[in-house]
Amino acid sequence: MPAADMKQNVKITLSALMAALATIMVLAAYFPYVTYAAPALGGCVVMLVLIEIDVRWAFGAFLVSSVLSLLFAEREAGILYVCFFGFYPIVKALFEKLRSRVLEWVLKLLTFNAAMLLVYGLLSLVIGLGVEEFGVLGKYGAWIFLAAGNVVFVLYDFALIRVASLYIYRIHPKIRKIL
C-alpha cells in the first residue's frame, strides 16, 4: 500500500512511535562508550519513517526526536543527533536521487564535514571542548579527527544502505500487512 493510501492516523502514530524510539536510542548515550553509536542508531529509526511514509513525515519525526534529545539526552549525543545523525538518512535519500554519483558524494561529504564543524563549534560553547582536548595532537588534532571521521562516515553511509535493504526486503512486507 503506497504512503498516499495510508490513513492519516496511522502516519501520525507510526511517526510518533519512531520519534520516541529514536529519542530512546539517543538517550542510550548515557551508557559509557556509545556516545556516537546511539545517535547513529536514532538516525536509522528516522530512516524507517522515510521508507514507510515519506520525506516530510521523516523530517517531522526528526524534529520531534531532536527537541526531545536536546532536552533529555547527554549533551554531546544530542548535538550529534541534531546536527548530523538524525537528518542524514533523509538527505542521503535525496542525494541518491541525483544522476551524478560524483555530485552525490561531494554533497554527502560536504554535509558531513559542515555538520562536524558545527558540532565542534557547539561543543566548544556548551562543554568547553578545546584544542587541548586532543592531547599530543594539539591544534592539528581536530583536523586529524575530522579526516578519520570522513573514513568512518563513508563506512556509515554504506552501513545505512545495508540496513535499509535489510529492512525493505525482510521487514517492510510484514509491516505493510499490519498497516
Tab-separated table of C-alpha atoms in Angstrom:
chain	number	residue	atom	x	y	z
A	1	MET	CA	0.000	0.000	0.000
A	2	PRO	CA	1.554	3.359	-1.023
A	3	ALA	CA	2.012	6.014	1.647
A	4	ALA	CA	-0.762	8.066	-0.003
A	5	ASP	CA	-3.195	5.236	0.789
A	6	MET	CA	-2.105	5.037	4.408
A	7	LYS	CA	-4.573	6.671	6.764
A	8	GLN	CA	-3.551	9.898	8.457
A	9	ASN	CA	-3.883	8.462	11.965
A	10	VAL	CA	-1.575	5.556	11.032
A	11	LYS	CA	1.017	8.013	9.712
A	12	ILE	CA	0.818	10.093	12.890
A	13	THR	CA	1.060	7.025	15.120
A	14	LEU	CA	3.956	5.477	13.230
A	15	SER	CA	5.871	8.766	13.093
A	16	ALA	CA	5.314	9.418	16.788
A	17	LEU	CA	6.418	5.914	17.739
A	18	MET	CA	9.550	6.180	15.613
A	19	ALA	CA	10.325	9.648	17.024
A	20	ALA	CA	10.022	8.205	20.529
A	21	LEU	CA	12.189	5.211	19.613
A	22	ALA	CA	14.811	7.479	18.023
A	23	THR	CA	14.865	9.548	21.215
A	24	ILE	CA	15.282	6.415	23.336
A	25	MET	CA	18.204	5.390	21.128
A	26	VAL	CA	19.877	8.769	21.673
A	27	LEU	CA	19.183	8.533	25.415
A	28	ALA	CA	21.226	5.316	25.427
A	29	ALA	CA	24.285	7.577	25.119
A	30	TYR	CA	24.196	7.883	28.911
A	31	PHE	CA	25.775	4.439	28.894
A	32	PRO	CA	29.560	4.606	28.549
A	33	TYR	CA	31.174	4.250	25.113
A	34	VAL	CA	28.031	4.699	22.994
A	35	THR	CA	28.114	8.489	22.557
A	36	TYR	CA	28.464	8.156	18.765
A	37	ALA	CA	26.628	4.881	18.179
A	38	ALA	CA	23.445	5.946	19.983
A	39	PRO	CA	22.666	8.964	17.747
A	40	ALA	CA	23.597	6.916	14.667
A	41	LEU	CA	21.036	4.282	15.644
A	42	GLY	CA	18.481	7.019	16.261
A	43	GLY	CA	19.011	8.162	12.675
A	44	CYS	CA	18.339	4.622	11.458
A	45	VAL	CA	14.958	4.758	13.172
A	46	VAL	CA	14.106	8.019	11.393
A	47	MET	CA	15.050	6.255	8.146
A	48	LEU	CA	12.210	3.781	8.791
A	49	VAL	CA	9.670	6.627	8.668
A	50	LEU	CA	11.206	7.692	5.373
A	51	ILE	CA	10.783	4.171	3.978
A	52	GLU	CA	7.271	3.580	5.317
A	53	ILE	CA	5.750	7.019	4.677
A	54	ASP	CA	7.798	9.788	3.027
A	55	VAL	CA	10.364	12.567	3.445
A	56	ARG	CA	8.004	15.074	5.099
A	57	TRP	CA	6.957	12.634	7.812
A	58	ALA	CA	10.561	11.530	8.375
A	59	PHE	CA	11.583	15.154	8.788
A	60	GLY	CA	8.743	15.643	11.290
A	61	ALA	CA	9.893	12.608	13.288
A	62	PHE	CA	13.427	14.016	13.192
A	63	LEU	CA	12.260	17.395	14.510
A	64	VAL	CA	10.288	15.868	17.381
A	65	SER	CA	13.097	13.499	18.359
A	66	SER	CA	15.624	16.351	18.070
A	67	VAL	CA	13.770	18.522	20.556
A	68	LEU	CA	13.433	15.604	22.976
A	69	SER	CA	17.082	14.626	22.510
A	70	LEU	CA	18.284	18.141	23.222
A	71	LEU	CA	16.119	18.304	26.326
A	72	PHE	CA	16.882	14.899	27.836
A	73	ALA	CA	19.891	13.218	26.227
A	74	GLU	CA	23.542	13.508	27.076
A	75	ARG	CA	24.684	16.819	25.533
A	76	GLU	CA	27.261	15.503	23.075
A	77	ALA	CA	24.959	12.756	21.778
A	78	GLY	CA	22.033	15.176	21.487
A	79	ILE	CA	24.098	17.657	19.491
A	80	LEU	CA	25.466	14.895	17.239
A	81	TYR	CA	21.925	13.658	16.589
A	82	VAL	CA	20.501	17.086	15.801
A	83	CYS	CA	23.445	18.303	13.722
A	84	PHE	CA	24.024	15.148	11.697
A	85	PHE	CA	22.834	11.638	12.525
A	86	GLY	CA	19.138	12.442	12.817
A	87	PHE	CA	18.716	14.153	9.468
A	88	TYR	CA	21.436	12.452	7.422
A	89	PRO	CA	19.332	9.421	6.373
A	90	ILE	CA	16.768	11.862	4.972
A	91	VAL	CA	19.221	13.958	2.954
A	92	LYS	CA	21.078	10.797	1.932
A	93	ALA	CA	17.907	9.579	0.210
A	94	LEU	CA	17.570	12.920	-1.562
A	95	PHE	CA	21.234	12.969	-2.646
A	96	GLU	CA	20.955	9.433	-4.006
A	97	LYS	CA	18.240	10.547	-6.421
A	98	LEU	CA	20.809	12.681	-8.260
A	99	ARG	CA	22.067	11.349	-11.580
A	100	SER	CA	25.713	12.128	-10.862
A	101	ARG	CA	27.440	9.833	-8.347
A	102	VAL	CA	30.284	12.324	-8.070
A	103	LEU	CA	27.904	15.150	-7.130
A	104	GLU	CA	26.098	12.810	-4.742
A	105	TRP	CA	29.328	12.022	-2.861
A	106	VAL	CA	30.524	15.622	-2.929
A	107	LEU	CA	27.247	16.686	-1.305
A	108	LYS	CA	27.384	13.842	1.223
A	109	LEU	CA	30.954	14.695	2.239
A	110	LEU	CA	30.200	18.426	2.373
A	111	THR	CA	27.186	17.724	4.569
A	112	PHE	CA	29.224	15.545	6.913
A	113	ASN	CA	32.134	17.966	7.203
A	114	ALA	CA	29.912	21.021	7.679
A	115	ALA	CA	27.932	19.148	10.334
A	116	MET	CA	31.068	18.047	12.186
A	117	LEU	CA	32.481	21.592	12.167
A	118	LEU	CA	29.140	22.785	13.557
A	119	VAL	CA	29.222	20.033	16.199
A	120	TYR	CA	32.763	21.009	17.199
A	121	GLY	CA	31.744	24.665	17.446
A	122	LEU	CA	28.671	23.872	19.551
A	123	LEU	CA	30.586	21.504	21.817
A	124	SER	CA	33.223	24.212	22.284
A	125	LEU	CA	30.481	26.522	23.522
A	126	VAL	CA	28.431	24.019	25.525
A	127	ILE	CA	31.057	21.851	27.213
A	128	GLY	CA	34.214	23.859	26.594
A	129	LEU	CA	35.806	21.465	24.105
A	130	GLY	CA	39.115	22.957	23.005
A	131	VAL	CA	42.306	22.027	21.196
A	132	GLU	CA	43.862	20.905	24.472
A	133	GLU	CA	41.334	18.028	24.481
A	134	PHE	CA	43.259	16.474	21.584
A	135	GLY	CA	46.353	15.957	23.748
A	136	VAL	CA	49.631	15.355	21.937
A	137	LEU	CA	47.978	16.077	18.583
A	138	GLY	CA	47.419	19.657	19.701
A	139	LYS	CA	45.960	22.126	17.244
A	140	TYR	CA	46.073	19.555	14.429
A	141	GLY	CA	44.079	17.023	16.433
A	142	ALA	CA	40.703	18.357	15.339
A	143	TRP	CA	41.732	18.113	11.660
A	144	ILE	CA	43.140	14.610	12.114
A	145	PHE	CA	39.956	13.601	13.909
A	146	LEU	CA	37.874	15.085	11.058
A	147	ALA	CA	39.913	13.225	8.425
A	148	ALA	CA	39.446	9.937	10.294
A	149	GLY	CA	35.770	10.817	10.692
A	150	ASN	CA	35.415	11.022	6.910
A	151	VAL	CA	36.584	7.434	6.586
A	152	VAL	CA	34.146	6.296	9.262
A	153	PHE	CA	31.405	8.365	7.609
A	154	VAL	CA	31.828	6.507	4.314
A	155	LEU	CA	31.529	3.216	6.205
A	156	TYR	CA	28.412	4.547	7.977
A	157	ASP	CA	26.895	5.536	4.629
A	158	PHE	CA	27.396	2.010	3.274
A	159	ALA	CA	26.017	0.542	6.520
A	160	LEU	CA	22.850	2.627	6.106
A	161	ILE	CA	22.399	1.138	2.639
A	162	ARG	CA	22.652	-2.364	4.122
A	163	VAL	CA	20.251	-1.598	6.964
A	164	ALA	CA	17.713	-0.060	4.558
A	165	SER	CA	17.983	-3.038	2.193
A	166	LEU	CA	17.547	-5.499	5.032
A	167	TYR	CA	14.512	-3.600	6.269
A	168	ILE	CA	12.928	-3.198	2.818
A	169	TYR	CA	13.299	-6.843	1.814
A	170	ARG	CA	12.753	-8.631	5.121
A	171	ILE	CA	10.700	-6.472	7.474
A	172	HIS	CA	8.824	-3.981	5.273
A	173	PRO	CA	6.481	-6.604	3.719
A	174	LYS	CA	5.426	-7.747	7.199
A	175	ILE	CA	4.862	-4.158	8.379
A	176	ARG	CA	2.762	-3.423	5.275
A	177	LYS	CA	0.448	-6.327	6.131
A	178	ILE	CA	-0.119	-4.842	9.580
A	179	LEU	CA	-0.628	-1.272	8.365
